[in-house]
Amino acid sequence: SAQHDWHVALHWLSVSILGIFGLQIISLMLIYRSKFFSNPFYVLDFVVIFGALYFELSSKFQQGRLVTILLSWRMLRVMHGLMSSLELQAKQIDTQLDEERNKFKFALIDSRKKLGKSKIF
């Protein structure tokens, strides 16, 4: 039936997405090595992702509500990290603009002082 086909397609889509997250976790483990395990959020992500993969691929578990909640929490964390990164980038741009504005202001003040010392007429 069409409903069964959709169920199977969505199941494998879910497994594929979890696989991508799993590759991300494995790459973080390879990059950070032992430091990976000192970050509790990385360890929690590891448990959530590979636990979800286990539940998705295991025929024993048909209900994945808890896994869905945990993955939703992880997605919120990813979105929070993205927003924090954008906020940090905006602050860096503001700092650069402030520095440029101050350079211009001091150059303007300096040129006015020099202009005031020289006699034009």
Short mmCIF file of C-alpha atoms in Angstrom, two decimals:
data_model
loop_
_atom_site.label_atom_id
_atom_site.label_comp_id
_atom_site.label_asym_id
_atom_site.label_seq_id
_atom_site.Cartn_x
_atom_site.Cartn_y
_atom_site.Cartn_z
CA SER A 1 0.00 0.00 0.00
CA ALA A 2 1.02 3.62 -0.43
CA GLN A 3 1.05 4.22 3.32
CA HIS A 4 3.52 1.37 3.83
CA ASP A 5 5.72 2.73 1.03
CA TRP A 6 5.78 6.16 2.68
CA HIS A 7 6.57 4.57 6.04
CA VAL A 8 9.53 2.68 4.57
CA ALA A 9 10.79 5.73 2.65
CA LEU A 10 10.59 7.97 5.73
CA HIS A 11 12.27 5.30 7.84
CA TRP A 12 15.26 5.20 5.49
CA LEU A 13 15.32 8.98 5.25
CA SER A 14 15.51 9.08 9.05
CA VAL A 15 18.31 6.51 9.07
CA SER A 16 20.19 8.52 6.42
CA ILE A 17 19.93 11.72 8.44
CA LEU A 18 21.08 9.90 11.55
CA GLY A 19 23.97 8.49 9.51
CA ILE A 20 25.04 12.00 8.56
CA PHE A 21 24.91 13.07 12.21
CA GLY A 22 26.85 9.91 13.08
CA LEU A 23 29.56 10.84 10.58
CA GLN A 24 29.74 14.28 12.16
CA ILE A 25 30.20 12.75 15.63
CA ILE A 26 32.85 10.32 14.35
CA SER A 27 34.75 13.17 12.66
CA LEU A 28 34.63 15.17 15.90
CA MET A 29 36.02 12.14 17.72
CA LEU A 30 38.86 11.85 15.20
CA ILE A 31 39.63 15.56 15.37
CA TYR A 32 39.49 16.00 19.16
CA ARG A 33 40.58 12.47 20.16
CA SER A 34 40.51 12.21 23.97
CA LYS A 35 39.31 15.81 24.37
CA PHE A 36 36.04 14.73 22.72
CA PHE A 37 35.07 12.86 25.89
CA SER A 38 35.81 15.83 28.14
CA ASN A 39 32.95 17.78 26.54
CA PRO A 40 29.66 16.48 28.01
CA PHE A 41 27.61 17.81 25.08
CA TYR A 42 29.67 15.82 22.57
CA VAL A 43 29.25 12.68 24.66
CA LEU A 44 25.51 13.31 24.97
CA ASP A 45 25.26 13.82 21.21
CA PHE A 46 27.13 10.55 20.71
CA VAL A 47 24.71 8.68 22.96
CA VAL A 48 21.62 10.29 21.39
CA ILE A 49 22.69 9.76 17.77
CA PHE A 50 23.93 6.21 18.07
CA GLY A 51 21.07 5.30 20.41
CA ALA A 52 18.63 6.64 17.84
CA LEU A 53 20.37 4.68 15.09
CA TYR A 54 20.12 1.54 17.20
CA PHE A 55 16.41 2.09 17.83
CA GLU A 56 15.73 2.89 14.16
CA LEU A 57 17.56 -0.18 12.88
CA SER A 58 16.40 -2.58 15.58
CA SER A 59 13.26 -4.58 14.89
CA LYS A 60 12.53 -4.74 18.63
CA PHE A 61 11.57 -1.08 18.89
CA GLN A 62 8.64 0.19 16.88
CA GLN A 63 7.93 3.36 18.87
CA GLY A 64 10.49 6.09 18.61
CA ARG A 65 8.89 8.92 20.56
CA LEU A 66 11.72 9.26 23.06
CA VAL A 67 14.27 9.22 20.28
CA THR A 68 12.29 11.86 18.40
CA ILE A 69 12.26 14.08 21.48
CA LEU A 70 16.00 13.63 21.97
CA LEU A 71 16.73 14.38 18.32
CA SER A 72 14.51 17.46 18.49
CA TRP A 73 16.54 18.60 21.47
CA ARG A 74 19.72 18.06 19.45
CA MET A 75 18.33 20.07 16.54
CA LEU A 76 17.53 22.89 18.96
CA ARG A 77 21.14 22.74 20.15
CA VAL A 78 22.38 22.93 16.56
CA MET A 79 20.12 25.92 15.88
CA HIS A 80 21.28 27.58 19.12
CA GLY A 81 24.91 27.04 18.09
CA LEU A 82 24.21 28.56 14.70
CA MET A 83 22.51 31.59 16.24
CA SER A 84 25.37 32.01 18.75
CA SER A 85 27.85 31.88 15.89
CA LEU A 86 25.93 34.51 13.95
CA GLU A 87 25.73 36.71 17.05
CA LEU A 88 29.48 36.40 17.62
CA GLN A 89 30.14 37.27 13.98
CA ALA A 90 27.90 40.35 14.26
CA LYS A 91 29.78 41.47 17.40
CA GLN A 92 33.10 41.09 15.59
CA ILE A 93 31.81 43.20 12.70
CA ASP A 94 30.57 45.83 15.17
CA THR A 95 33.99 45.91 16.82
CA GLN A 96 35.70 46.34 13.44
CA LEU A 97 33.30 49.14 12.50
CA ASP A 98 33.94 50.87 15.84
CA GLU A 99 37.69 50.65 15.27
CA GLU A 100 37.38 52.10 11.76
CA ARG A 101 35.06 54.85 13.00
CA ASN A 102 37.55 55.78 15.74
CA LYS A 103 40.45 55.84 13.25
CA PHE A 104 38.45 58.16 11.00
CA LYS A 105 37.43 60.36 13.94
CA PHE A 106 41.03 60.73 15.15
CA ALA A 107 42.26 61.41 11.61
CA LEU A 108 39.59 64.10 11.23
CA ILE A 109 40.49 65.70 14.58
CA ASP A 110 44.19 65.56 13.71
CA SER A 111 43.63 67.17 10.30
CA ARG A 112 41.51 69.93 11.87
CA LYS A 113 44.28 70.65 14.40
CA LYS A 114 46.84 70.84 11.63
CA LEU A 115 44.56 73.05 9.57
CA GLY A 116 44.04 75.35 12.55
CA LYS A 117 47.81 75.74 13.10
CA SER A 118 48.54 76.63 9.49
CA LYS A 119 47.65 80.06 8.23
CA ILE A 120 45.69 79.93 5.03
CA PHE A 121 45.37 83.72 4.59
#
